[in-house]
CSV table of C-alpha atoms in Angstrom, one decimal:
chain,number,residue,atom,x,y,z
A,993,MET,CA,38.0,-116.6,-274.9
A,994,ASN,CA,39.4,-118.2,-278.1
A,995,VAL,CA,43.1,-118.7,-278.8
A,996,ARG,CA,43.3,-115.7,-281.2
A,997,ASN,CA,41.9,-113.3,-278.6
A,998,ARG,CA,44.1,-114.7,-275.8
A,999,LEU,CA,47.1,-114.2,-278.1
A,1000,GLY,CA,46.1,-110.7,-279.0
A,1001,ARG,CA,45.9,-109.7,-275.4
A,1002,LYS,CA,49.2,-111.5,-274.6
A,1003,THR,CA,51.0,-109.8,-277.5
A,1004,ALA,CA,49.9,-106.4,-276.3
A,1005,LEU,CA,51.3,-107.1,-272.8
A,1006,ILE,CA,54.6,-108.6,-274.1
A,1007,GLY,CA,54.9,-105.7,-276.5
A,1008,ALA,CA,54.7,-103.3,-273.5
A,1009,ALA,CA,57.3,-105.3,-271.7
A,1010,LEU,CA,59.6,-105.1,-274.7
A,1011,VAL,CA,59.3,-101.4,-274.8
A,1012,SER,CA,59.7,-101.0,-271.0
A,1013,ALA,CA,62.9,-102.9,-270.9
A,1014,ALA,CA,64.4,-101.4,-274.0
A,1015,GLY,CA,63.4,-97.9,-272.9
A,1016,LEU,CA,65.5,-97.9,-269.7
A,1017,ALA,CA,67.9,-100.8,-269.6
A,1018,GLY,CA,68.6,-100.1,-273.3
A,1019,CYS,CA,69.4,-96.5,-273.0
A,1020,GLU,CA,73.2,-96.2,-272.7
A,1021,THR,CA,74.3,-93.4,-270.3
A,1022,VAL,CA,76.1,-90.5,-271.9
A,1023,GLY,CA,79.8,-90.7,-271.2
A,1024,SER,CA,79.7,-94.4,-270.5
A,1025,ALA,CA,83.1,-96.0,-270.7
A,1026,ALA,CA,82.0,-99.4,-269.6
A,1027,GLY,CA,82.2,-101.1,-273.0
A,1028,PRO,CA,79.7,-101.9,-275.7
A,1029,ARG,CA,76.2,-100.5,-275.4
A,1030,GLN,CA,73.5,-102.9,-274.4
A,1031,TYR,CA,70.0,-102.7,-275.8
A,1032,ALA,CA,67.9,-105.0,-273.7
A,1033,VAL,CA,64.6,-106.1,-275.2
A,1034,LEU,CA,63.7,-108.2,-272.2
A,1035,GLU,CA,65.7,-109.2,-269.2
A,1036,LYS,CA,67.2,-112.5,-270.2
A,1037,ASP,CA,65.7,-115.5,-268.5
A,1038,THR,CA,68.1,-117.8,-266.7
A,1039,THR,CA,65.5,-120.1,-265.1
A,1040,GLY,CA,64.7,-122.2,-268.1
A,1041,ALA,CA,61.0,-121.1,-268.1
A,1042,THR,CA,61.4,-119.2,-271.4
A,1043,ASN,CA,62.4,-122.4,-273.2
A,1044,VAL,CA,59.3,-124.1,-272.0
A,1045,ASN,CA,57.3,-121.0,-273.0
A,1046,ILE,CA,58.8,-121.1,-276.5
A,1047,ALA,CA,57.9,-124.8,-276.9
A,1048,SER,CA,54.3,-124.1,-276.0
A,1049,LEU,CA,54.1,-121.1,-278.2
A,1050,THR,CA,55.6,-123.1,-281.1
A,1051,GLU,CA,52.7,-125.5,-280.7
A,1052,VAL,CA,50.3,-122.5,-280.9
A,1053,VAL,CA,52.1,-121.3,-284.1
A,1054,GLN,CA,51.8,-124.7,-285.6
A,1055,ARG,CA,48.1,-124.8,-284.9
A,1056,ASN,CA,47.6,-121.2,-286.1
A,1057,PRO,CA,50.1,-120.7,-288.9
A,1058,ASN,CA,48.3,-117.6,-290.3
A,1059,ASP,CA,48.0,-115.8,-286.9
A,1060,ALA,CA,50.3,-112.8,-286.8
A,1061,ALA,CA,49.8,-112.5,-283.0
A,1062,ALA,CA,51.1,-116.0,-282.5
A,1063,TYR,CA,54.4,-115.1,-284.2
A,1064,ASN,CA,54.6,-111.7,-282.5
A,1065,THR,CA,54.2,-113.4,-279.1
A,1066,ARG,CA,56.8,-116.1,-279.8
A,1067,GLY,CA,59.1,-113.5,-281.1
A,1068,ALA,CA,59.0,-111.8,-277.7
A,1069,ALA,CA,59.8,-115.1,-276.0
A,1070,TYR,CA,62.8,-115.6,-278.3
A,1071,ALA,CA,64.0,-112.1,-277.4
A,1072,ARG,CA,63.7,-112.9,-273.7
A,1073,ALA,CA,65.9,-115.9,-274.4
A,1074,GLY,CA,68.5,-113.8,-276.2
A,1075,GLN,CA,67.7,-115.5,-279.5
A,1076,PHE,CA,67.4,-112.2,-281.5
A,1077,ASN,CA,67.7,-113.6,-285.0
A,1078,ASP,CA,64.9,-116.0,-284.2
A,1079,ALA,CA,62.9,-113.2,-282.7
A,1080,ILE,CA,63.4,-111.1,-285.9
A,1081,GLY,CA,62.3,-114.0,-288.0
A,1082,ASP,CA,59.0,-114.3,-286.1
A,1083,PHE,CA,58.4,-110.5,-286.1
A,1084,THR,CA,59.0,-110.5,-289.8
A,1085,LYS,CA,56.5,-113.3,-290.3
A,1086,ALA,CA,54.0,-111.4,-288.2
A,1087,ILE,CA,54.5,-108.3,-290.4
A,1088,GLN,CA,54.0,-110.4,-293.5
A,1089,LEU,CA,50.7,-111.7,-292.1
A,1090,ASP,CA,49.6,-108.3,-290.7
A,1091,PRO,CA,51.4,-105.4,-292.5
A,1092,ASN,CA,49.5,-102.9,-290.3
A,1093,SER,CA,50.9,-104.2,-287.0
A,1094,ALA,CA,52.8,-101.3,-285.5
A,1095,SER,CA,53.7,-103.5,-282.5
A,1096,ALA,CA,55.4,-106.1,-284.8
A,1097,TYR,CA,57.5,-103.4,-286.5
A,1098,ASN,CA,58.4,-101.8,-283.1
A,1099,ASN,CA,59.4,-105.2,-281.7
A,1100,ARG,CA,61.5,-106.1,-284.7
A,1101,ALA,CA,63.2,-102.7,-284.4
A,1102,LEU,CA,64.1,-103.4,-280.8
A,1103,ALA,CA,65.5,-106.8,-281.6
A,1104,ASN,CA,67.5,-105.3,-284.5
A,1105,ARG,CA,69.1,-102.8,-282.1
A,1106,GLN,CA,70.2,-105.7,-279.9
A,1107,ILE,CA,72.4,-107.0,-282.8
A,1108,GLY,CA,73.7,-103.5,-283.8
A,1109,ARG,CA,71.5,-103.0,-286.8
A,1110,ASP,CA,70.4,-99.4,-286.2
A,1111,GLY,CA,69.6,-98.7,-289.8
A,1112,PRO,CA,66.9,-101.3,-290.1
A,1113,ALA,CA,65.7,-100.5,-286.6
A,1114,LEU,CA,65.2,-96.8,-287.6
A,1115,GLN,CA,63.2,-97.8,-290.6
A,1116,ASP,CA,61.0,-100.1,-288.6
A,1117,PHE,CA,60.3,-97.5,-285.9
A,1118,THR,CA,59.4,-95.0,-288.6
A,1119,LYS,CA,57.1,-97.6,-290.2
A,1120,ALA,CA,55.4,-98.2,-286.9
A,1121,ILE,CA,54.8,-94.5,-286.5
A,1122,GLY,CA,53.4,-94.3,-290.0
A,1123,ILE,CA,50.9,-97.0,-289.3
A,1124,ASP,CA,49.9,-95.5,-285.9
A,1125,PRO,CA,51.0,-91.9,-285.3
A,1126,ASN,CA,49.8,-92.3,-281.7
A,1127,TYR,CA,52.1,-95.3,-280.9
A,1128,GLY,CA,54.3,-93.7,-278.3
A,1129,PRO,CA,56.8,-96.5,-277.8
A,1130,ALA,CA,58.0,-96.2,-281.4
A,1131,TYR,CA,58.8,-92.5,-280.9
A,1132,ILE,CA,61.0,-93.5,-277.9
A,1133,GLY,CA,62.7,-96.2,-279.8
A,1134,ARG,CA,63.4,-94.0,-282.8
A,1135,ALA,CA,64.7,-91.2,-280.6
A,1136,ASN,CA,67.2,-93.6,-279.0
A,1137,VAL,CA,68.6,-94.4,-282.4
A,1138,GLU,CA,68.6,-90.7,-283.4
A,1139,ARG,CA,70.5,-89.9,-280.2
A,1140,ALA,CA,73.0,-92.6,-280.9
A,1141,GLN,CA,73.5,-91.2,-284.4
A,1142,GLY,CA,73.9,-87.6,-283.1
A,1143,ASN,CA,70.6,-86.3,-284.4
A,1144,LEU,CA,69.8,-84.7,-281.1
A,1145,ASP,CA,67.2,-82.2,-282.3
A,1146,GLN,CA,65.1,-84.9,-284.0
A,1147,ALA,CA,65.5,-87.1,-281.0
A,1148,LEU,CA,64.2,-84.4,-278.7
A,1149,SER,CA,61.3,-83.7,-281.0
A,1150,ASP,CA,60.3,-87.4,-281.0
A,1151,LEU,CA,60.5,-87.6,-277.2
A,1152,ASN,CA,58.4,-84.5,-276.8
A,1153,VAL,CA,55.7,-86.3,-278.8
A,1154,ALA,CA,56.2,-89.5,-276.8
A,1155,ILE,CA,55.7,-87.7,-273.5
A,1156,ARG,CA,52.7,-85.9,-274.8
A,1157,LEU,CA,51.2,-89.3,-275.8
A,1158,SER,CA,52.3,-91.1,-272.7
A,1159,PRO,CA,52.9,-88.6,-269.9
A,1160,GLU,CA,53.5,-91.4,-267.3
A,1161,SER,CA,56.2,-93.1,-269.3
A,1162,ALA,CA,59.4,-93.3,-267.3
A,1163,GLN,CA,61.2,-94.5,-270.4
A,1164,ALA,CA,60.3,-91.3,-272.4
A,1165,TYR,CA,61.6,-89.0,-269.6
A,1166,HIS,CA,64.8,-91.0,-269.2
A,1167,ALA,CA,65.5,-91.0,-272.9
A,1168,ARG,CA,64.8,-87.2,-273.1
A,1169,GLY,CA,67.1,-86.7,-270.1
A,1170,LEU,CA,69.9,-88.5,-272.0
A,1171,VAL,CA,69.4,-86.3,-275.0
A,1172,ARG,CA,69.5,-83.1,-272.9
A,1173,GLN,CA,72.6,-84.4,-271.1
A,1174,LYS,CA,74.3,-84.9,-274.4
A,1175,GLN,CA,73.3,-81.4,-275.4
A,1176,GLY,CA,75.0,-80.1,-272.2
A,1177,GLN,CA,71.7,-79.1,-270.6
A,1178,ASP,CA,72.3,-80.8,-267.3
A,1179,ALA,CA,69.8,-78.9,-265.2
A,1180,GLN,CA,67.0,-79.9,-267.7
A,1181,ALA,CA,68.4,-83.4,-267.9
A,1182,ILE,CA,68.2,-83.7,-264.1
A,1183,ALA,CA,64.6,-82.7,-264.1
A,1184,ASP,CA,63.8,-85.4,-266.7
A,1185,PHE,CA,65.6,-88.0,-264.7
A,1186,ASP,CA,63.7,-86.9,-261.6
A,1187,ALA,CA,60.5,-87.5,-263.6
A,1188,ALA,CA,61.7,-90.9,-264.7
A,1189,ILE,CA,62.5,-92.0,-261.2
A,1190,ASP,CA,59.2,-90.7,-259.8
A,1191,ARG,CA,57.4,-92.9,-262.3
A,1192,ASP,CA,59.7,-96.0,-261.8
A,1193,PRO,CA,62.0,-95.8,-258.8
A,1194,PHE,CA,63.2,-99.5,-259.1
A,1195,VAL,CA,65.5,-99.2,-262.2
A,1196,ALA,CA,69.2,-98.3,-262.0
A,1197,ALA,CA,69.7,-96.4,-265.2
A,1198,PRO,CA,68.0,-93.1,-264.4
A,1199,TYR,CA,69.9,-92.9,-261.1
A,1200,ALA,CA,73.2,-93.5,-262.9
A,1201,ALA,CA,72.4,-91.0,-265.6
A,1202,ARG,CA,71.3,-88.4,-263.1
A,1203,GLY,CA,74.5,-88.9,-261.2
A,1204,GLN,CA,76.6,-87.8,-264.2
A,1205,SER,CA,74.6,-84.6,-264.5
A,1206,LEU,CA,74.9,-84.0,-260.8
A,1207,ILE,CA,78.7,-84.3,-261.1
A,1208,ALA,CA,78.6,-81.9,-264.0
A,1209,THR,CA,76.8,-79.4,-261.9
A,1210,ASN,CA,79.1,-79.9,-258.9
A,1211,GLN,CA,76.5,-81.7,-256.7
A,1212,TYR,CA,78.8,-84.4,-255.6
A,1213,ALA,CA,77.0,-85.6,-252.5
A,1214,LYS,CA,73.8,-86.0,-254.4
A,1215,ALA,CA,75.6,-87.9,-257.1
A,1216,ILE,CA,77.0,-90.3,-254.6
A,1217,GLU,CA,73.5,-91.0,-253.3
A,1218,ASP,CA,72.4,-91.7,-256.9
A,1219,TYR,CA,75.2,-94.1,-257.5
A,1220,ASN,CA,74.5,-95.8,-254.2
A,1221,ALA,CA,70.9,-96.4,-255.5
A,1222,ALA,CA,72.1,-97.6,-258.9
A,1223,LEU,CA,74.7,-100.0,-257.4
A,1224,ASN,CA,72.1,-101.3,-255.0
A,1225,VAL,CA,70.1,-102.5,-258.1
A,1226,ASN,CA,73.2,-103.5,-260.2
A,1227,ALA,CA,76.4,-104.0,-258.3
A,1228,LYS,CA,78.2,-105.1,-261.5
A,1229,ASP,CA,77.9,-101.8,-263.3
A,1230,ALA,CA,81.5,-100.7,-263.7
A,1231,THR,CA,80.4,-97.2,-265.0
A,1232,SER,CA,78.5,-96.5,-261.8
A,1233,TRP,CA,81.5,-97.6,-259.6
A,1234,ALA,CA,83.7,-95.3,-261.7
A,1235,TYR,CA,81.5,-92.3,-261.5
A,1236,ARG,CA,80.9,-92.7,-257.8
A,1237,GLY,CA,84.7,-92.7,-257.6
A,1238,LEU,CA,84.8,-89.5,-259.5
A,1239,ALA,CA,82.3,-87.9,-257.2
A,1240,TYR,CA,84.3,-89.0,-254.1
A,1241,GLU,CA,87.5,-87.6,-255.8
A,1242,LYS,CA,85.8,-84.3,-256.4
A,1243,GLN,CA,84.9,-84.1,-252.7
A,1244,GLY,CA,88.6,-84.8,-251.8
A,1245,GLN,CA,87.9,-88.3,-250.5
A,1246,ARG,CA,90.8,-90.0,-252.1
A,1247,LYS,CA,90.6,-93.3,-250.4
A,1248,GLU,CA,86.9,-93.8,-251.2
A,1249,ALA,CA,87.7,-92.7,-254.8
A,1250,MET,CA,90.5,-95.3,-255.0
A,1251,GLU,CA,88.2,-98.0,-253.8
A,1252,ASN,CA,85.5,-97.2,-256.4
A,1253,TYR,CA,87.9,-96.9,-259.2
A,1254,GLN,CA,89.6,-100.2,-258.4
A,1255,ARG,CA,86.2,-101.9,-258.2
A,1256,ALA,CA,85.3,-100.5,-261.6
A,1257,SER,CA,88.6,-101.7,-263.1
A,1258,THR,CA,88.1,-105.1,-261.6
A,1259,ILE,CA,84.7,-105.4,-263.4
A,1260,ASP,CA,85.9,-103.7,-266.6
A,1261,PRO,CA,89.7,-103.2,-267.0
A,1262,ASN,CA,89.0,-100.9,-270.1
A,1263,ASN,CA,86.8,-98.4,-268.2
A,1264,THR,CA,88.5,-95.1,-269.1
A,1265,VAL,CA,86.9,-93.1,-266.2
A,1266,ALA,CA,88.3,-95.6,-263.7
A,1267,ARG,CA,91.7,-95.8,-265.4
A,1268,ALA,CA,92.1,-92.0,-265.5
A,1269,GLY,CA,90.9,-91.7,-261.9
A,1270,LEU,CA,93.4,-94.3,-260.7
A,1271,GLY,CA,96.2,-92.4,-262.4
A,1272,ARG,CA,95.2,-89.3,-260.4
A,1273,VAL,CA,94.6,-90.7,-257.0
A,1274,GLN,CA,96.6,-93.9,-256.5
A,1275,GLY,CA,99.7,-92.2,-255.0
A,1276,GLY,CA,100.0,-93.2,-251.3
A,1277,VAL,CA,96.9,-95.4,-251.2
A,1278,GLY,CA,97.5,-99.1,-251.5
A,1279,SER,CA,95.3,-101.5,-253.4
A,1280,LEU,CA,92.1,-102.2,-251.6
A,1281,PHE,CA,91.1,-105.2,-253.7
A,1282,ASN,CA,94.3,-107.3,-253.9
């Protein structure tokens, strides 16, 4: 297999990884008070392997300066390393070389979201859809921007298309659950989070999101189970600690609520759910994390 074909296959795989991580890890939970939203393109590599990969991909780019796939692939590696401006530069070069690359537009949109540029991201998602109306990941990405901007009906429409195109996509169901949650349709949101978890049970975000809807529908014990699962995956998520505290408080378990609120506040002193909860339940219960 020649270099170009290998790169083409690799680009498709990395593009899928970009979408996968952005779809779940990048979907902020409705009602989150844990600080700035995070839009993960790829899980950041801390092993140093990505830097080695970037160096080897740079050699490939230098040998194939007119190969769009080479730039698209290196852009994904830059994104993994958290170098989003470099990633955007490579995706832009890929688009210049291949203006009909829906993947490159989609990847550039995801990277733009990482640095808070929702306007350009929305344009790129729309461009990707225009190039390939059957490119499901771009509908998910555009819907996430639309939800963030309050365009819930349009977001729901895009996610219905994404689910029709990719019925096994956990990201699409999770994103639609977030839209329905924001619309106050918690029963429907729970069903979508159920579907997301069925398809990918090893990601924290759908459990945390479903927990909020379970609290909203007075299913506190089930909410605690979901936050147990979420915290088992990510014990540093202040929002999950805070909402598990709220579920305990709703059940009248003040000591457990205090413990969770304090843990959330230790991770994020500005978490408003934890701060409000501490104000309600701290009477008579000493600090558990001093």
